[in-house]
Coordinates of C-alpha atoms in Angstrom, one line a residue:
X1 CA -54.6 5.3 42.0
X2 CA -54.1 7.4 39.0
X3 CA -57.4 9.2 37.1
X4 CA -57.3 9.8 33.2
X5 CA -59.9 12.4 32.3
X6 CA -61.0 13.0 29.7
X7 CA -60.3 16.7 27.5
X8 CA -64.0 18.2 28.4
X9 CA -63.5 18.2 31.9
X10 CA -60.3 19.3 32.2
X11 CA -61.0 22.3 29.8
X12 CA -64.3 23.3 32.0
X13 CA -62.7 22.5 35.3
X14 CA -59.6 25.2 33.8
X15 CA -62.8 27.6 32.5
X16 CA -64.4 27.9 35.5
X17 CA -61.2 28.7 37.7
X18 CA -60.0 31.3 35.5
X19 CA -63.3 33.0 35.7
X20 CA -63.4 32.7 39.3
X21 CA -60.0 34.3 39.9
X22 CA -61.0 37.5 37.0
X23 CA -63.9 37.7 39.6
X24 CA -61.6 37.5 42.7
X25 CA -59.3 39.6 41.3
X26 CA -61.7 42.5 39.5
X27 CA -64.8 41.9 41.8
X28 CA -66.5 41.5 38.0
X29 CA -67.5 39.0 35.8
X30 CA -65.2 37.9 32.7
X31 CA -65.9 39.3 28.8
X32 CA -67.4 36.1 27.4
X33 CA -64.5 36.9 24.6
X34 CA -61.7 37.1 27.1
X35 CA -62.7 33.4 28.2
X36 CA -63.1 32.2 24.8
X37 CA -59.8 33.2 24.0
X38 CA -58.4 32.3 27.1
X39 CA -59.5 28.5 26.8
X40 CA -58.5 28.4 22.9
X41 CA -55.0 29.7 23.8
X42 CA -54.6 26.2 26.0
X43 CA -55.6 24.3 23.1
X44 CA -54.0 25.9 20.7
X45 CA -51.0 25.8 22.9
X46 CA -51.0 21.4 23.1
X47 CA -51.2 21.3 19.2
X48 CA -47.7 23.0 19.2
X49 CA -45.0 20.3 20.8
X50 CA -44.3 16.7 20.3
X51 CA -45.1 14.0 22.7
X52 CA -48.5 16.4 24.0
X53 CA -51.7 15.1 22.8
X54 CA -54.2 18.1 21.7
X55 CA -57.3 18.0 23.4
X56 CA -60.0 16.6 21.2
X57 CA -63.2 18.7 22.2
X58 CA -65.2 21.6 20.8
X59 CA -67.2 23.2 22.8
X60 CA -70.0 26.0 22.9
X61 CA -69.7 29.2 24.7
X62 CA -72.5 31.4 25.5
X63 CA -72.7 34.0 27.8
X64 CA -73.5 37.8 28.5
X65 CA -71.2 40.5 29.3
X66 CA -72.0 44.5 29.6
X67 CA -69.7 45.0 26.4
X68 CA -71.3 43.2 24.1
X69 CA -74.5 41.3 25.4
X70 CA -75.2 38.2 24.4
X71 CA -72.8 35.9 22.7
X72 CA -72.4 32.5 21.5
X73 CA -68.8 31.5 20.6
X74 CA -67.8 28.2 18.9
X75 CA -64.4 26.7 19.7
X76 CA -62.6 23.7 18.1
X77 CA -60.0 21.1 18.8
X78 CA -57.3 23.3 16.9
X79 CA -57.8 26.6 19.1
X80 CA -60.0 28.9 16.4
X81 CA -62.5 30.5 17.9
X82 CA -65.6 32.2 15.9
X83 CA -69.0 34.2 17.1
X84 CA -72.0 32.7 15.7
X85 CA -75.9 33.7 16.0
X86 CA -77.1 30.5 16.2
X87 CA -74.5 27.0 16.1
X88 CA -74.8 23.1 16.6
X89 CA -71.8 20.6 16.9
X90 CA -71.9 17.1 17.2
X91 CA -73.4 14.4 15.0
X92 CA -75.2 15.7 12.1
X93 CA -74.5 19.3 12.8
X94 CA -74.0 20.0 8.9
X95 CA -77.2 19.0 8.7
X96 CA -78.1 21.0 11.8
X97 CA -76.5 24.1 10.2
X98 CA -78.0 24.2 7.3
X99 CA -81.2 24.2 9.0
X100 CA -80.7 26.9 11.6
X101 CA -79.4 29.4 8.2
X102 CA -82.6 28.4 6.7
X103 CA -84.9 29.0 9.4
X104 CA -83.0 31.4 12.2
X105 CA -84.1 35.0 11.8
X106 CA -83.6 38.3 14.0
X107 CA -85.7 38.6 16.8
X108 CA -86.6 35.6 17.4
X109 CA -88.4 35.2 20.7
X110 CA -88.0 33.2 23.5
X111 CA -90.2 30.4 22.6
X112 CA -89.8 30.7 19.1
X113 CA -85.9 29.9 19.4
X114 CA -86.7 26.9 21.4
X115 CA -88.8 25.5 19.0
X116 CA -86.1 25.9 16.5
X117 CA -83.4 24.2 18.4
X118 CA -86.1 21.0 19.2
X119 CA -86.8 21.3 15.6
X120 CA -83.5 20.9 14.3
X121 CA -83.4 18.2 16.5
X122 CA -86.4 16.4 15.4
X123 CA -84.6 16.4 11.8
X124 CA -81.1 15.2 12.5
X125 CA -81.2 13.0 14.8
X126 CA -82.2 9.5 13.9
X127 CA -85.2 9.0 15.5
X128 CA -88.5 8.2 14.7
X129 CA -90.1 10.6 17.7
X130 CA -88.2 13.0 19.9
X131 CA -89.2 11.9 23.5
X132 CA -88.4 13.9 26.6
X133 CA -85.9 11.8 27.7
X134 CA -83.7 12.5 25.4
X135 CA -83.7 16.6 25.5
X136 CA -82.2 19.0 27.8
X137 CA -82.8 22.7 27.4
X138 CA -81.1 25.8 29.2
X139 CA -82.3 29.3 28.5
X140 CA -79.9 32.4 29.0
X141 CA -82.0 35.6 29.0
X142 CA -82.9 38.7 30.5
X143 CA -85.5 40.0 32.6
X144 CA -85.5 43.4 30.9
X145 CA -86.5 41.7 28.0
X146 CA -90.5 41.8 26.8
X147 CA -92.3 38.5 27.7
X148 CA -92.3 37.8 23.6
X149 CA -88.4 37.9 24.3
X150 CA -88.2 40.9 22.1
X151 CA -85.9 44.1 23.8
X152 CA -87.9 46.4 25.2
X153 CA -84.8 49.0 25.6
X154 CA -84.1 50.9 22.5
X155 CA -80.3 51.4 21.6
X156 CA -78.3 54.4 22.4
X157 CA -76.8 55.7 18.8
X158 CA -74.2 57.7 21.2
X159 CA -73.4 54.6 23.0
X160 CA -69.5 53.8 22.6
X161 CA -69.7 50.5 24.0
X162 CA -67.0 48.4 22.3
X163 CA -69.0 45.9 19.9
X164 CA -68.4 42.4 18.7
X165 CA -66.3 42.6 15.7
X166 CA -67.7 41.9 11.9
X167 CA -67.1 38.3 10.5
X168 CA -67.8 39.8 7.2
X169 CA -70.5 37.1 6.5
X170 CA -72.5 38.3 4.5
X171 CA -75.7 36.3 4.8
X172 CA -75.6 37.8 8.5
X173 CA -75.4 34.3 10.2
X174 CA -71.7 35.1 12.1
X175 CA -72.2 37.3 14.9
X176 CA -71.3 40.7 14.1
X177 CA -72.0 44.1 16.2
X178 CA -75.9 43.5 15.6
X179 CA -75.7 40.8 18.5
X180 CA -75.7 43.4 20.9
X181 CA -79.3 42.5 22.4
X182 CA -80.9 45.9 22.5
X183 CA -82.0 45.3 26.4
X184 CA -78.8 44.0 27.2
X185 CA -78.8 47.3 29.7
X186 CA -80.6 48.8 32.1
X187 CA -82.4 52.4 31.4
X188 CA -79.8 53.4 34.0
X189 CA -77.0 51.8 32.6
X190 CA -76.4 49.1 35.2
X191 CA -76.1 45.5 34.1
X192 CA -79.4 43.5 34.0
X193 CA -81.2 40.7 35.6
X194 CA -79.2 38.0 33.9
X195 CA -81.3 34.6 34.4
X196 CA -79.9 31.1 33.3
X197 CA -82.8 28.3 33.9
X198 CA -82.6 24.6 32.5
X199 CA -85.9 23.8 31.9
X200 CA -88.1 21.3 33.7
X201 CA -90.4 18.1 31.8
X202 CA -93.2 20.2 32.3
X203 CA -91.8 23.3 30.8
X204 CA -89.9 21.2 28.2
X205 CA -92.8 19.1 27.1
X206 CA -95.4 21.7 25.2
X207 CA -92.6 22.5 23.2
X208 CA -91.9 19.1 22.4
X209 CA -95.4 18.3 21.6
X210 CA -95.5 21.4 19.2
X211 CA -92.8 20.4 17.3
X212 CA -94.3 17.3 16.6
X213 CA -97.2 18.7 15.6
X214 CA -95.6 21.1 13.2
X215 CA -93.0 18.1 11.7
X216 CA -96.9 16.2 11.5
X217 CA -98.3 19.1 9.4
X218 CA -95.3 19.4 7.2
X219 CA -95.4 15.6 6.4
X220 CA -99.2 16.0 5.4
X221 CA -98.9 18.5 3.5
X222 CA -95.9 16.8 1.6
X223 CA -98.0 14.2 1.0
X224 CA -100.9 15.9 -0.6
X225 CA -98.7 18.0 -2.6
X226 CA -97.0 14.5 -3.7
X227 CA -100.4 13.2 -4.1
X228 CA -101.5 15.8 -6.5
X229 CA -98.6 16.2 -8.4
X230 CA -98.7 12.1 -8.9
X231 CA -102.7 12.7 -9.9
X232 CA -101.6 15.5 -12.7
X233 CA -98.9 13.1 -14.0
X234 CA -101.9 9.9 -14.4

């Protein structure tokens, strides 16, 4: 019985085993770059020949590495790859994007950035409430971090760690050498308590109920402001 898969799993089942082997092989994890690159190389390659069909999927990339912290890489269908602070894909991500340029900032914490990302939600997709059914959330983070989510590590001026390259984006959206999370390392140099969790109802749901309060507050004040623009104009 033959099995036709589709392009997403084949691409993550082919991520996953060349990380694996780097492991087996170096007894360390993969640069989140190198398996970016690695994984855009096989798509690039299937755009190349005849009679090959290109595998359709983008995909997000986010990990941590001791070279350059945290990362989020976008890939698409063609093979380009680019680092972005904050990124959405999918239905309605120009809409998405536009918000997260107007409302990302540096240092976000923790609970701010998942507000964001359930706020941009709440405005592109096209529904009247954003119930818990319909949301799953996974944090990467590290333990060194303050419980705000802010570094608590300062940077080392001498450090000669090889850096993220520029984008040359000059609204500062594309990640660029700042992405290097300040308490991506130890005071001792060694690599930090990495944690990955995806969240629970119960953790997920005050943050849902706070972004419905906030879209709530904007709409009211929208509509006064409305109001009294329509009662200047009478």
């Amino acid at each position: 019985q033959m099995c036709i898969r589709d392009s997403s799993s084949i691409l993550v089942d082919y991520v996953r085993g060349t990380a694996h082997r780097h492991r087996y092989r170096f007894s360390q994890a993969m640069p989140v770059e190198d398996l970016t690159r690695t994984l855009c190389d096989i798509k690039q390659g299937y755009t190349q020949y005849g009679g090959q069909r290109p595998f359709g999927v983008s995909f997000l990339l986010a990990g941590w590495d001791q070279y350059a912290g945290f990362q989020l890489y976008h890939t698409d269908p063609s093979g380009n790859y680019t680092g972005w602070k904050a990124y959405a894909i999918g239905d309605g991500d120009a809409s998405a994007n536009a918000l997260l340029r107007q409302q990302w900032k540096k240092n976000l914490t923790l609970e701010e950035a998942k507000l964001l990302a359930v706020n941009v939600l709440q405005r592109t997709l096209d529904v009247s409430q954003l119930g818990i059914e319909r949301v799953e959330m996974a944090v990467l983070y590290s333990k060194t971090s303050t419980p705000t989510g802010t570094a608590a590590a300062e940077t080392d001026d001498n450090d000669d760690t090889p850096k993220p390259r520029d984008n040359g984006d000059d609204d500062g959206f594309l990640m660029d050498s700042e992405i290097l999370h300040p308490g991506a390392r130890a005071a001792n140099g060694d690599a930090p308590n990495i944690q990955f969790a995806i969240l629970s109802d119960d953790e997920l749901k005050p943050v849902l109920d706070k972004a419905e309060a906030l879209r709530k507050k904007e709409e009211a004040e929208k509509a006064a402001k409305e109001a009294e623009r329509e009662k200047r104009l009478s």
